[in-house]
Amino acid sequence: MTSYKVEVDLHLHTAHSDGTLTPEELITFCKEKDLKIVSVTDHDITSGLSEAEEISSKMGIELIPGIELGATWESSEIHILGYYIDQNDRHFQKVLTDFREDRIFRGQAMVTKLQEMGLDISFERVQKIAGEGAVGRPHIARALKELGYVKTPKEAFDRFIGDRNQGFVPRKMLTLEEAIKLLVDNGALPVLAHPLMSSAKPGRRSIAGLSELLPIMKKWGLVGMEVYYGSYKTKQVNELLSLANHHSLIPCGGSDYHALGNPIEPKPGDAGPPKESVERLKLLLD
């Protein structure tokens, strides 16, 4: 529990990537939760931001345009959030388009693996669930739930499509340095996402050697780290806050809400940084 009322959520997803709510539905829910500042951080896509900006403006909520990128570091996958992104950056959008195209090929490969395991799942259904969004594992998980193979999307990750399961296929990603520098070149502010394992997110592990990695990422342009995240316990929050302060990184965070139907999924307003963190981010903008 925080000592302040959570009014900021800097990690939210819509149906334009792997969430289930439209931007309007998501922002309306955030309004119901009495949030004042939010960031939509869809994976590899910015198409939901214009609608989110319009609805947020009408509802009196401050919207920070964001993105979430996957990156590789040694043998691990690490996610980087970008805040205050320039959506009109052509090079940036070209990179995102390449990622989304790769997601389609990866999704097809994962469905093929599941079919070889005896599961009656079609990629056409996965694509229909994804709609206009970037195809991702949560869409496959929802298809498996529809078919009755699992009771929750989390179970699909645990049994079939987690990164240690037979149905997993890795996706194309930038290196960690490339991802951070892509955001820096865009004019965005890079922030490390969910550094520690979370009970609400299947298959997620803590970043090994985090304290040694942070100064390296900071040299590349990292400005913050998620501290107040999702279902993190008080001990985890305190550990990360100490690390953030030690490395002069801005403590950020949010619910990482997807509206996937997992009973233990944190909701908007369940976790988030103090407003001071947003003010510190703004001071770094040109």
PDB file of C-alpha atoms in Angstrom:
ATOM      1  CA  MET A   1       0.000   0.000   0.000  1.00  0.00           C
ATOM      2  CA  THR A   2       1.194   3.524  -0.769  1.00  0.00           C
ATOM      3  CA  SER A   3       1.005   6.451   1.627  1.00  0.00           C
ATOM      4  CA  TYR A   4      -0.756   8.511  -1.065  1.00  0.00           C
ATOM      5  CA  LYS A   5      -3.912   8.170  -3.147  1.00  0.00           C
ATOM      6  CA  VAL A   6      -2.965   6.625  -6.485  1.00  0.00           C
ATOM      7  CA  GLU A   7      -3.960   9.070  -9.226  1.00  0.00           C
ATOM      8  CA  VAL A   8      -1.344   8.118 -11.826  1.00  0.00           C
ATOM      9  CA  ASP A   9      -1.151   4.949 -13.950  1.00  0.00           C
ATOM     10  CA  LEU A  10       1.642   4.920 -16.520  1.00  0.00           C
ATOM     11  CA  HIS A  11       1.220   1.386 -17.870  1.00  0.00           C
ATOM     12  CA  LEU A  12      -2.024   0.557 -19.682  1.00  0.00           C
ATOM     13  CA  HIS A  13      -2.920  -1.481 -22.775  1.00  0.00           C
ATOM     14  CA  THR A  14      -5.816  -1.338 -25.224  1.00  0.00           C
ATOM     15  CA  ALA A  15      -7.230  -3.627 -27.896  1.00  0.00           C
ATOM     16  CA  HIS A  16      -4.812  -1.997 -30.343  1.00  0.00           C
ATOM     17  CA  SER A  17      -2.186  -4.361 -28.915  1.00  0.00           C
ATOM     18  CA  ASP A  18      -2.952  -7.136 -26.439  1.00  0.00           C
ATOM     19  CA  GLY A  19      -5.594  -5.563 -24.219  1.00  0.00           C
ATOM     20  CA  THR A  20      -9.326  -6.116 -24.677  1.00  0.00           C
ATOM     21  CA  LEU A  21     -10.759  -2.617 -24.140  1.00  0.00           C
ATOM     22  CA  THR A  22     -11.018   0.131 -26.726  1.00  0.00           C
ATOM     23  CA  PRO A  23      -9.186   3.341 -25.819  1.00  0.00           C
ATOM     24  CA  GLU A  24     -12.536   4.936 -24.963  1.00  0.00           C
ATOM     25  CA  GLU A  25     -13.502   2.040 -22.684  1.00  0.00           C
ATOM     26  CA  LEU A  26     -10.101   2.097 -20.988  1.00  0.00           C
ATOM     27  CA  ILE A  27     -10.040   5.848 -20.369  1.00  0.00           C
ATOM     28  CA  THR A  28     -13.643   5.737 -19.139  1.00  0.00           C
ATOM     29  CA  PHE A  29     -12.637   3.025 -16.653  1.00  0.00           C
ATOM     30  CA  CYS A  30      -9.677   5.143 -15.536  1.00  0.00           C
ATOM     31  CA  LYS A  31     -12.057   8.060 -14.978  1.00  0.00           C
ATOM     32  CA  GLU A  32     -14.269   5.822 -12.838  1.00  0.00           C
ATOM     33  CA  LYS A  33     -11.152   4.948 -10.821  1.00  0.00           C
ATOM     34  CA  ASP A  34     -10.543   8.696 -10.301  1.00  0.00           C
ATOM     35  CA  LEU A  35      -7.192   8.694 -12.085  1.00  0.00           C
ATOM     36  CA  LYS A  36      -5.786  12.070 -13.136  1.00  0.00           C
ATOM     37  CA  ILE A  37      -2.764  11.126 -15.280  1.00  0.00           C
ATOM     38  CA  VAL A  38      -2.466   7.991 -17.432  1.00  0.00           C
ATOM     39  CA  SER A  39      -0.294   6.607 -20.214  1.00  0.00           C
ATOM     40  CA  VAL A  40      -1.439   4.185 -22.898  1.00  0.00           C
ATOM     41  CA  THR A  41       1.594   1.998 -23.622  1.00  0.00           C
ATOM     42  CA  ASP A  42       0.532  -0.523 -26.251  1.00  0.00           C
ATOM     43  CA  HIS A  43       3.101  -2.981 -27.606  1.00  0.00           C
ATOM     44  CA  ASP A  44       4.777  -1.846 -30.844  1.00  0.00           C
ATOM     45  CA  ILE A  45       1.816   0.286 -31.964  1.00  0.00           C
ATOM     46  CA  THR A  46       0.540   3.844 -31.510  1.00  0.00           C
ATOM     47  CA  SER A  47      -2.779   3.680 -33.376  1.00  0.00           C
ATOM     48  CA  GLY A  48      -4.842   3.824 -30.184  1.00  0.00           C
ATOM     49  CA  LEU A  49      -3.337   7.073 -28.960  1.00  0.00           C
ATOM     50  CA  SER A  50      -5.392   9.531 -31.010  1.00  0.00           C
ATOM     51  CA  GLU A  51      -8.675   8.133 -29.660  1.00  0.00           C
ATOM     52  CA  ALA A  52      -7.235   7.954 -26.153  1.00  0.00           C
ATOM     53  CA  GLU A  53      -6.100  11.586 -26.381  1.00  0.00           C
ATOM     54  CA  GLU A  54      -9.520  12.747 -27.562  1.00  0.00           C
ATOM     55  CA  ILE A  55     -11.417  10.901 -24.824  1.00  0.00           C
ATOM     56  CA  SER A  56      -8.930  11.885 -22.117  1.00  0.00           C
ATOM     57  CA  SER A  57      -9.263  15.544 -23.052  1.00  0.00           C
ATOM     58  CA  LYS A  58     -13.050  15.354 -22.788  1.00  0.00           C
ATOM     59  CA  MET A  59     -12.846  13.628 -19.403  1.00  0.00           C
ATOM     60  CA  GLY A  60     -10.247  15.921 -17.885  1.00  0.00           C
ATOM     61  CA  ILE A  61      -7.530  13.257 -17.696  1.00  0.00           C
ATOM     62  CA  GLU A  62      -3.942  14.041 -18.672  1.00  0.00           C
ATOM     63  CA  LEU A  63      -2.713  11.492 -21.216  1.00  0.00           C
ATOM     64  CA  ILE A  64       0.971  10.780 -21.770  1.00  0.00           C
ATOM     65  CA  PRO A  65       1.485   9.167 -25.214  1.00  0.00           C
ATOM     66  CA  GLY A  66       3.457   5.984 -24.666  1.00  0.00           C
ATOM     67  CA  ILE A  67       4.742   2.721 -26.107  1.00  0.00           C
ATOM     68  CA  GLU A  68       6.145  -0.574 -24.803  1.00  0.00           C
ATOM     69  CA  LEU A  69       9.026  -2.223 -26.656  1.00  0.00           C
ATOM     70  CA  GLY A  70      10.535  -5.667 -26.200  1.00  0.00           C
ATOM     71  CA  ALA A  71      14.320  -5.957 -26.254  1.00  0.00           C
ATOM     72  CA  THR A  72      16.986  -8.592 -25.794  1.00  0.00           C
ATOM     73  CA  TRP A  73      19.783  -8.523 -23.240  1.00  0.00           C
ATOM     74  CA  GLU A  74      22.067 -11.546 -23.301  1.00  0.00           C
ATOM     75  CA  SER A  75      19.527 -14.404 -23.186  1.00  0.00           C
ATOM     76  CA  SER A  76      16.718 -12.415 -21.562  1.00  0.00           C
ATOM     77  CA  GLU A  77      13.767 -10.386 -22.810  1.00  0.00           C
ATOM     78  CA  ILE A  78      13.463  -6.959 -21.225  1.00  0.00           C
ATOM     79  CA  HIS A  79      10.711  -4.417 -21.831  1.00  0.00           C
ATOM     80  CA  ILE A  80      11.236  -0.680 -22.161  1.00  0.00           C
ATOM     81  CA  LEU A  81       8.474   1.905 -21.891  1.00  0.00           C
ATOM     82  CA  GLY A  82       8.696   5.161 -23.815  1.00  0.00           C
ATOM     83  CA  TYR A  83       6.845   8.255 -22.613  1.00  0.00           C
ATOM     84  CA  TYR A  84       5.979  11.416 -24.568  1.00  0.00           C
ATOM     85  CA  ILE A  85       6.682   9.690 -27.872  1.00  0.00           C
ATOM     86  CA  ASP A  86       6.564  11.526 -31.195  1.00  0.00           C
ATOM     87  CA  GLN A  87       3.952   9.578 -33.149  1.00  0.00           C
ATOM     88  CA  ASN A  88       4.850  11.347 -36.402  1.00  0.00           C
ATOM     89  CA  ASP A  89       8.454  10.089 -36.444  1.00  0.00           C
ATOM     90  CA  ARG A  90       8.629   8.143 -39.735  1.00  0.00           C
ATOM     91  CA  HIS A  91      11.659   6.048 -38.820  1.00  0.00           C
ATOM     92  CA  PHE A  92      10.072   5.151 -35.485  1.00  0.00           C
ATOM     93  CA  GLN A  93       6.848   4.065 -37.183  1.00  0.00           C
ATOM     94  CA  LYS A  94       8.786   2.023 -39.769  1.00  0.00           C
ATOM     95  CA  VAL A  95      10.489   0.066 -36.977  1.00  0.00           C
ATOM     96  CA  LEU A  96       7.135  -0.536 -35.275  1.00  0.00           C
ATOM     97  CA  THR A  97       5.602  -1.742 -38.548  1.00  0.00           C
ATOM     98  CA  ASP A  98       8.431  -4.254 -38.980  1.00  0.00           C
ATOM     99  CA  PHE A  99       7.795  -5.542 -35.449  1.00  0.00           C
ATOM    100  CA  ARG A 100       4.071  -5.985 -36.074  1.00  0.00           C
ATOM    101  CA  GLU A 101       4.681  -7.869 -39.316  1.00  0.00           C
ATOM    102  CA  ASP A 102       7.044 -10.208 -37.475  1.00  0.00           C
ATOM    103  CA  ARG A 103       4.375 -10.745 -34.813  1.00  0.00           C
ATOM    104  CA  ILE A 104       2.083 -12.184 -37.496  1.00  0.00           C
ATOM    105  CA  PHE A 105       4.682 -14.726 -38.624  1.00  0.00           C
ATOM    106  CA  ARG A 106       5.456 -15.571 -35.006  1.00  0.00           C
ATOM    107  CA  GLY A 107       1.772 -16.023 -34.185  1.00  0.00           C
ATOM    108  CA  GLN A 108       1.355 -18.386 -37.122  1.00  0.00           C
ATOM    109  CA  ALA A 109       4.364 -20.414 -35.986  1.00  0.00           C
ATOM    110  CA  MET A 110       3.011 -20.697 -32.438  1.00  0.00           C
ATOM    111  CA  VAL A 111      -0.406 -21.813 -33.649  1.00  0.00           C
ATOM    112  CA  THR A 112       1.284 -24.445 -35.838  1.00  0.00           C
ATOM    113  CA  LYS A 113       3.167 -25.742 -32.799  1.00  0.00           C
ATOM    114  CA  LEU A 114      -0.053 -25.922 -30.786  1.00  0.00           C
ATOM    115  CA  GLN A 115      -1.752 -27.787 -33.632  1.00  0.00           C
ATOM    116  CA  GLU A 116       1.137 -30.267 -33.679  1.00  0.00           C
ATOM    117  CA  MET A 117       0.497 -30.761 -29.957  1.00  0.00           C
ATOM    118  CA  GLY A 118      -3.071 -31.810 -30.821  1.00  0.00           C
ATOM    119  CA  LEU A 119      -4.889 -28.561 -30.051  1.00  0.00           C
ATOM    120  CA  ASP A 120      -7.650 -27.598 -32.477  1.00  0.00           C
ATOM    121  CA  ILE A 121      -6.812 -23.898 -32.802  1.00  0.00           C
ATOM    122  CA  SER A 122      -6.750 -21.731 -35.939  1.00  0.00           C
ATOM    123  CA  PHE A 123      -4.674 -18.650 -36.658  1.00  0.00           C
ATOM    124  CA  GLU A 124      -7.710 -17.077 -38.336  1.00  0.00           C
ATOM    125  CA  ARG A 125      -9.463 -17.014 -34.964  1.00  0.00           C
ATOM    126  CA  VAL A 126      -6.385 -15.543 -33.276  1.00  0.00           C
ATOM    127  CA  GLN A 127      -6.288 -12.771 -35.870  1.00  0.00           C
ATOM    128  CA  LYS A 128      -9.989 -12.069 -35.385  1.00  0.00           C
ATOM    129  CA  ILE A 129      -9.446 -11.718 -31.639  1.00  0.00           C
ATOM    130  CA  ALA A 130      -6.510  -9.372 -32.271  1.00  0.00           C
ATOM    131  CA  GLY A 131      -8.563  -7.260 -34.684  1.00  0.00           C
ATOM    132  CA  GLU A 132      -6.528  -4.261 -35.844  1.00  0.00           C
ATOM    133  CA  GLY A 133      -4.065  -4.729 -33.003  1.00  0.00           C
ATOM    134  CA  ALA A 134      -0.571  -6.189 -32.977  1.00  0.00           C
ATOM    135  CA  VAL A 135      -0.896  -9.989 -32.708  1.00  0.00           C
ATOM    136  CA  GLY A 136       0.497 -11.299 -29.440  1.00  0.00           C
ATOM    137  CA  ARG A 137       0.457 -14.258 -27.102  1.00  0.00           C
ATOM    138  CA  PRO A 138      -2.520 -12.916 -25.117  1.00  0.00           C
ATOM    139  CA  HIS A 139      -4.643 -13.297 -28.259  1.00  0.00           C
ATOM    140  CA  ILE A 140      -3.582 -16.944 -28.544  1.00  0.00           C
ATOM    141  CA  ALA A 141      -4.320 -17.369 -24.844  1.00  0.00           C
ATOM    142  CA  ARG A 142      -7.827 -15.988 -25.322  1.00  0.00           C
ATOM    143  CA  ALA A 143      -8.398 -18.379 -28.237  1.00  0.00           C
ATOM    144  CA  LEU A 144      -7.317 -21.324 -26.078  1.00  0.00           C
ATOM    145  CA  LYS A 145      -9.724 -20.168 -23.368  1.00  0.00           C
ATOM    146  CA  GLU A 146     -12.574 -19.918 -25.886  1.00  0.00           C
ATOM    147  CA  LEU A 147     -11.861 -23.477 -27.011  1.00  0.00           C
ATOM    148  CA  GLY A 148     -11.971 -24.763 -23.446  1.00  0.00           C
ATOM    149  CA  TYR A 149      -8.334 -25.849 -23.234  1.00  0.00           C
ATOM    150  CA  VAL A 150      -7.727 -23.475 -20.321  1.00  0.00           C
ATOM    151  CA  LYS A 151      -9.898 -21.645 -17.814  1.00  0.00           C
ATOM    152  CA  THR A 152      -7.914 -18.395 -17.834  1.00  0.00           C
ATOM    153  CA  PRO A 153      -5.364 -16.718 -20.123  1.00  0.00           C
ATOM    154  CA  LYS A 154      -2.810 -17.140 -17.337  1.00  0.00           C
ATOM    155  CA  GLU A 155      -3.250 -20.907 -17.511  1.00  0.00           C
ATOM    156  CA  ALA A 156      -2.535 -20.770 -21.252  1.00  0.00           C
ATOM    157  CA  PHE A 157       0.810 -19.134 -20.526  1.00  0.00           C
ATOM    158  CA  ASP A 158       1.567 -21.553 -17.717  1.00  0.00           C
ATOM    159  CA  ARG A 159       0.788 -24.682 -19.766  1.00  0.00           C
ATOM    160  CA  PHE A 160       1.305 -23.880 -23.425  1.00  0.00           C
ATOM    161  CA  ILE A 161       2.802 -20.555 -24.537  1.00  0.00           C
ATOM    162  CA  GLY A 162       5.122 -19.369 -21.776  1.00  0.00           C
ATOM    163  CA  ASP A 163       8.729 -18.967 -22.857  1.00  0.00           C
ATOM    164  CA  ARG A 164       9.627 -22.374 -21.418  1.00  0.00           C
ATOM    165  CA  ASN A 165       6.696 -24.217 -22.981  1.00  0.00           C
ATOM    166  CA  GLN A 166       6.535 -26.294 -26.149  1.00  0.00           C
ATOM    167  CA  GLY A 167       4.247 -23.833 -27.921  1.00  0.00           C
ATOM    168  CA  PHE A 168       6.545 -20.837 -27.515  1.00  0.00           C
ATOM    169  CA  VAL A 169       8.287 -19.096 -30.406  1.00  0.00           C
ATOM    170  CA  PRO A 170      10.584 -16.093 -29.800  1.00  0.00           C
ATOM    171  CA  ARG A 171       9.860 -12.855 -31.646  1.00  0.00           C
ATOM    172  CA  LYS A 172      12.033 -10.346 -33.414  1.00  0.00           C
ATOM    173  CA  MET A 173      13.322  -7.678 -31.055  1.00  0.00           C
ATOM    174  CA  LEU A 174      15.914  -4.949 -30.865  1.00  0.00           C
ATOM    175  CA  THR A 175      18.841  -5.237 -28.525  1.00  0.00           C
ATOM    176  CA  LEU A 176      18.368  -3.399 -25.251  1.00  0.00           C
ATOM    177  CA  GLU A 177      20.724  -0.636 -26.375  1.00  0.00           C
ATOM    178  CA  GLU A 178      18.920  -0.285 -29.717  1.00  0.00           C
ATOM    179  CA  ALA A 179      15.498  -0.047 -28.041  1.00  0.00           C
ATOM    180  CA  ILE A 180      16.587   2.658 -25.619  1.00  0.00           C
ATOM    181  CA  LYS A 181      18.368   4.630 -28.328  1.00  0.00           C
ATOM    182  CA  LEU A 182      15.351   4.329 -30.648  1.00  0.00           C
ATOM    183  CA  LEU A 183      13.271   6.060 -27.989  1.00  0.00           C
ATOM    184  CA  VAL A 184      15.949   8.661 -27.273  1.00  0.00           C
ATOM    185  CA  ASP A 185      16.234   9.491 -30.982  1.00  0.00           C
ATOM    186  CA  ASN A 186      12.441   9.821 -31.089  1.00  0.00           C
ATOM    187  CA  GLY A 187      12.553  12.364 -28.262  1.00  0.00           C
ATOM    188  CA  ALA A 188      10.789   9.988 -25.867  1.00  0.00           C
ATOM    189  CA  LEU A 189      11.776   9.193 -22.290  1.00  0.00           C
ATOM    190  CA  PRO A 190      12.854   5.527 -21.805  1.00  0.00           C
ATOM    191  CA  VAL A 191      11.796   3.758 -18.598  1.00  0.00           C
ATOM    192  CA  LEU A 192      12.562   0.165 -17.595  1.00  0.00           C
ATOM    193  CA  ALA A 193       9.378  -1.917 -17.266  1.00  0.00           C
ATOM    194  CA  HIS A 194       8.600  -4.478 -14.531  1.00  0.00           C
ATOM    195  CA  PRO A 195      12.157  -5.413 -13.406  1.00  0.00           C
ATOM    196  CA  LEU A 196      11.026  -8.056 -10.899  1.00  0.00           C
ATOM    197  CA  MET A 197       8.840 -11.151 -11.100  1.00  0.00           C
ATOM    198  CA  SER A 198       5.126 -10.636 -10.546  1.00  0.00           C
ATOM    199  CA  SER A 199       2.537 -13.080  -9.252  1.00  0.00           C
ATOM    200  CA  ALA A 200      -0.048 -11.656 -11.662  1.00  0.00           C
ATOM    201  CA  LYS A 201       2.057 -12.148 -14.794  1.00  0.00           C
ATOM    202  CA  PRO A 202       2.772 -15.732 -15.884  1.00  0.00           C
ATOM    203  CA  GLY A 203       6.315 -16.669 -16.763  1.00  0.00           C
ATOM    204  CA  ARG A 204       7.831 -13.330 -15.829  1.00  0.00           C
ATOM    205  CA  ARG A 205      11.177 -13.490 -14.070  1.00  0.00           C
ATOM    206  CA  SER A 206      13.298 -10.906 -12.320  1.00  0.00           C
ATOM    207  CA  ILE A 207      16.066  -9.298 -14.374  1.00  0.00           C
ATOM    208  CA  ALA A 208      19.367 -10.900 -13.418  1.00  0.00           C
ATOM    209  CA  GLY A 209      22.130  -8.504 -12.416  1.00  0.00           C
ATOM    210  CA  LEU A 210      19.741  -5.549 -12.293  1.00  0.00           C
ATOM    211  CA  SER A 211      21.929  -3.329 -10.111  1.00  0.00           C
ATOM    212  CA  GLU A 212      24.847  -3.779 -12.525  1.00  0.00           C
ATOM    213  CA  LEU A 213      22.672  -3.309 -15.622  1.00  0.00           C
ATOM    214  CA  LEU A 214      21.018  -0.049 -14.551  1.00  0.00           C
ATOM    215  CA  PRO A 215      24.095   2.183 -14.926  1.00  0.00           C
ATOM    216  CA  ILE A 216      24.716   0.693 -18.379  1.00  0.00           C
ATOM    217  CA  MET A 217      21.144   1.458 -19.460  1.00  0.00           C
ATOM    218  CA  LYS A 218      21.397   4.919 -17.954  1.00  0.00           C
ATOM    219  CA  LYS A 219      24.404   5.671 -20.178  1.00  0.00           C
ATOM    220  CA  TRP A 220      22.248   4.738 -23.167  1.00  0.00           C
ATOM    221  CA  GLY A 221      19.507   7.137 -22.064  1.00  0.00           C
ATOM    222  CA  LEU A 222      17.319   5.375 -19.481  1.00  0.00           C
ATOM    223  CA  VAL A 223      15.646   7.942 -17.201  1.00  0.00           C
ATOM    224  CA  GLY A 224      13.361   5.856 -15.009  1.00  0.00           C
ATOM    225  CA  MET A 225      12.292   2.449 -13.758  1.00  0.00           C
ATOM    226  CA  GLU A 226       8.957   0.937 -12.786  1.00  0.00           C
ATOM    227  CA  VAL A 227       8.791   0.725  -9.011  1.00  0.00           C
ATOM    228  CA  TYR A 228       5.080   0.944  -8.194  1.00  0.00           C
ATOM    229  CA  TYR A 229       3.980  -1.863 -10.484  1.00  0.00           C
ATOM    230  CA  GLY A 230       0.964  -4.142 -10.708  1.00  0.00           C
ATOM    231  CA  SER A 231       0.978  -6.678  -7.917  1.00  0.00           C
ATOM    232  CA  TYR A 232       4.411  -5.887  -6.471  1.00  0.00           C
ATOM    233  CA  LYS A 233       4.582  -6.411  -2.735  1.00  0.00           C
ATOM    234  CA  THR A 234       5.803  -3.731  -0.333  1.00  0.00           C
ATOM    235  CA  LYS A 235       9.201  -5.424  -0.067  1.00  0.00           C
ATOM    236  CA  GLN A 236       9.638  -5.368  -3.853  1.00  0.00           C
ATOM    237  CA  VAL A 237       8.572  -1.726  -4.089  1.00  0.00           C
ATOM    238  CA  ASN A 238      11.006  -0.711  -1.361  1.00  0.00           C
ATOM    239  CA  GLU A 239      13.831  -2.656  -3.015  1.00  0.00           C
ATOM    240  CA  LEU A 240      13.219  -1.006  -6.377  1.00  0.00           C
ATOM    241  CA  LEU A 241      12.747   2.447  -4.881  1.00  0.00           C
ATOM    242  CA  SER A 242      16.124   2.150  -3.196  1.00  0.00           C
ATOM    243  CA  LEU A 243      17.719   1.107  -6.503  1.00  0.00           C
ATOM    244  CA  ALA A 244      16.026   3.922  -8.406  1.00  0.00           C
ATOM    245  CA  ASN A 245      17.186   6.511  -5.897  1.00  0.00           C
ATOM    246  CA  HIS A 246      20.713   5.096  -5.867  1.00  0.00           C
ATOM    247  CA  HIS A 247      20.970   5.367  -9.651  1.00  0.00           C
ATOM    248  CA  SER A 248      19.073   8.688  -9.887  1.00  0.00           C
ATOM    249  CA  LEU A 249      16.254   7.117 -11.886  1.00  0.00           C
ATOM    250  CA  ILE A 250      12.680   8.389 -11.725  1.00  0.00           C
ATOM    251  CA  PRO A 251      10.398   5.855  -9.967  1.00  0.00           C
ATOM    252  CA  CYS A 252       7.468   5.159 -12.282  1.00  0.00           C
ATOM    253  CA  GLY A 253       4.812   2.470 -12.484  1.00  0.00           C
ATOM    254  CA  GLY A 254       1.268   1.422 -13.158  1.00  0.00           C
ATOM    255  CA  SER A 255      -1.122  -1.499 -13.282  1.00  0.00           C
ATOM    256  CA  ASP A 256      -0.100  -2.995 -16.671  1.00  0.00           C
ATOM    257  CA  TYR A 257      -3.837  -3.491 -17.169  1.00  0.00           C
ATOM    258  CA  HIS A 258      -5.005  -5.538 -20.161  1.00  0.00           C
ATOM    259  CA  ALA A 259      -8.549  -6.497 -19.041  1.00  0.00           C
ATOM    260  CA  LEU A 260      -7.803 -10.127 -19.890  1.00  0.00           C
ATOM    261  CA  GLY A 261     -10.144 -11.607 -17.324  1.00  0.00           C
ATOM    262  CA  ASN A 262      -7.471 -12.953 -15.002  1.00  0.00           C
ATOM    263  CA  PRO A 263      -8.983 -12.780 -11.509  1.00  0.00           C
ATOM    264  CA  ILE A 264      -5.748 -11.520  -9.941  1.00  0.00           C
ATOM    265  CA  GLU A 265      -4.969  -8.920 -12.613  1.00  0.00           C
ATOM    266  CA  PRO A 266      -4.333  -5.476 -11.058  1.00  0.00           C
ATOM    267  CA  LYS A 267      -6.705  -2.764 -12.255  1.00  0.00           C
ATOM    268  CA  PRO A 268      -6.104   0.901 -13.049  1.00  0.00           C
ATOM    269  CA  GLY A 269      -5.426   2.747  -9.825  1.00  0.00           C
ATOM    270  CA  ASP A 270      -4.199  -0.333  -7.961  1.00  0.00           C
ATOM    271  CA  ALA A 271      -0.588   0.741  -8.473  1.00  0.00           C
ATOM    272  CA  GLY A 272       1.120   3.884  -9.660  1.00  0.00           C
ATOM    273  CA  PRO A 273       3.745   6.477  -8.788  1.00  0.00           C
ATOM    274  CA  PRO A 274       3.169   9.782  -7.031  1.00  0.00           C
ATOM    275  CA  LYS A 275       2.414  12.797  -9.239  1.00  0.00           C
ATOM    276  CA  GLU A 276       5.911  14.042  -8.448  1.00  0.00           C
ATOM    277  CA  SER A 277       7.316  11.364 -10.766  1.00  0.00           C
ATOM    278  CA  VAL A 278       5.393  12.812 -13.704  1.00  0.00           C
ATOM    279  CA  GLU A 279       6.653  16.294 -12.867  1.00  0.00           C
ATOM    280  CA  ARG A 280      10.207  14.942 -12.895  1.00  0.00           C
ATOM    281  CA  LEU A 281       9.620  13.343 -16.294  1.00  0.00           C
ATOM    282  CA  LYS A 282       8.331  16.636 -17.689  1.00  0.00           C
ATOM    283  CA  LEU A 283      11.485  18.421 -16.574  1.00  0.00           C
ATOM    284  CA  LEU A 284      13.479  16.162 -18.918  1.00  0.00           C
ATOM    285  CA  LEU A 285      11.498  17.122 -22.014  1.00  0.00           C
ATOM    286  CA  ASP A 286      13.186  19.490 -24.444  1.00  0.00           C
TER     287      ASP A 286
END
